[in-house]
C-alpha cells in the first residue's frame, strides 16, 4: 500500500524535498529486527544504556554462559541500550524457548531509547508510572531499571491489551510491577506519587508505516487531531501524578508536529514555571538522532532514513522541585489482600531466594508474593484501582503445600531448589509449550520445574508414568 497522499505532502513540506523524499523512501524498506535482553535472566546490566560496554558484553548470555539462541544471528548492538541487539533476520520467535522464558523481549530499537533518557536519574527503588503500557516493551525495561525495591505501575485501559501486558510482565519475572486497567484521571488521583511518569501516548502511528503496512490505511488527518486532543488529557493527568523533582517522559511513534512538539507546547502553556530542564542526555552524532528543545523539554527524533530504528519521538522534562503539590493516596474502596498464617508463610518462603525481603498475601484463593519495600504501595493501589496483576502469583495452597502458579516459574527470585528441575530437549520443549503430552522420562515424581536451555518455562507434575502439563492454556503455542 502506498503512503497516504496527505501524509507525503506534509512530510515534503515540513522536511524539504530531499529530506522528505529520503524519509518516504525509507518507509518502503525492510525494518530492522531488534531484541532487548532481560538482565536478570541473561547475566547482563540492568539496562544502563550506552557506555557500559564491559558490563553489557556480559548480557550476551547467562552467568552460566548460555546465550539466548537469537544472538547467534546478532547484527550489532543497539547503541543507546546496553541490553539491546539487532538481528540479521527475523527468526521464528514462536518456537524459541528463550523467548517463552522471558530471556528477552522483541522490542523495536528506537523505543529502547527511553531507558537512555533516565541515565543519571536515580530510579532504582523508585516508583515509575507507565501510563499507556501495553504490550509491555517499555514496562519491562522500566522494571529492570527500578529493581526489586522499586515499583512500576503499568496501566492499560483496554482490557484485552491489558491481559497481554500482564502476560509479558509475568514472563519478565521481576516481581515489581502492578498492572492496572483504568482511566488516566484515576491514576492522576495518586497525586505527586511517582518519581517517574512515562506517557507513551496513543498516536496516529506514522512511525509504524514501514513495520505495519495496515497503519497506512488507518491514517487520516482527522485521527491526528483526535490523538492530539487525547495526548493533552494524558499529559495533564501524568503531571498530577508526578512528584516535584520527578521526571516526565513523553513519547510517540509518529512524525507530525501536532502530536509531538505541539503537545509539549500546549502543555507548557498551562504548566508554565513548573516545567524545568532535566539533566543532560548524551547522544552520539553517529546514532542519527535529531535532538532539539521545546522550552524546558529536551526532544529526540528518530527518522528511519537517519537512525537504525522506526519512527519515534521522545521528550524529557523535570517537574520543578518547588512546583508544590502534596503526595495524596486516594481512599481505599475495597479490601483486596488477606494475610496468610504462619504455616502458609513458611511454605511460601521455601519457594523464594530472599524470603526476608518478601511478604505474602492472598487475593481470592491465590497466594501472591511482594517485595517488602513496595508492598504497602501495591496495597494502596489495589484498594483504589482495578489491579489485574501485581507482584508474583505464587499459587494455591492444598493441605499446606503449594500448587505453584505458572508465573512463579518465571520469577527471577524463584528458589530453584524448591522442587526438582526437568531439563527438556528441543522436541520435548515444544510439546510442553503446546500443552501436549510429554514422556515421563525427564521428570521426578511430583511437581517439577520445567526448563529448557537452563531457563524455567513452567511446571509439570509426574504421577507414576503420566505427566500433567501445567503450562497455561492461554500461552500455549498454536502455530505449527
PDB file of C-alpha atoms in Angstrom, residues 167 170 435 471-478:
ATOM      1  CA  UNK A 167       1.368 -11.961  30.411  1.00  0.00           C
ATOM      2  CA  UNK A 170       4.775 -12.387  34.269  1.00  0.00           C
ATOM      3  CA  UNK A 435       0.477 -28.170  26.192  1.00  0.00           C
ATOM      4  CA  UNK A 471       1.557 -24.802  31.130  1.00  0.00           C
ATOM      5  CA  UNK A 472      -1.222 -22.170  30.815  1.00  0.00           C
ATOM      6  CA  UNK A 473      -3.666 -22.826  28.020  1.00  0.00           C
ATOM      7  CA  UNK A 474      -3.733 -19.096  27.229  1.00  0.00           C
ATOM      8  CA  UNK A 475       0.010 -19.099  26.452  1.00  0.00           C
ATOM      9  CA  UNK A 476       0.304 -22.357  24.533  1.00  0.00           C
ATOM     10  CA  UNK A 477       1.779 -22.404  21.046  1.00  0.00           C
ATOM     11  CA  UNK A 478      -0.886 -22.990  18.414  1.00  0.00           C
TER      12      UNK A 478
END
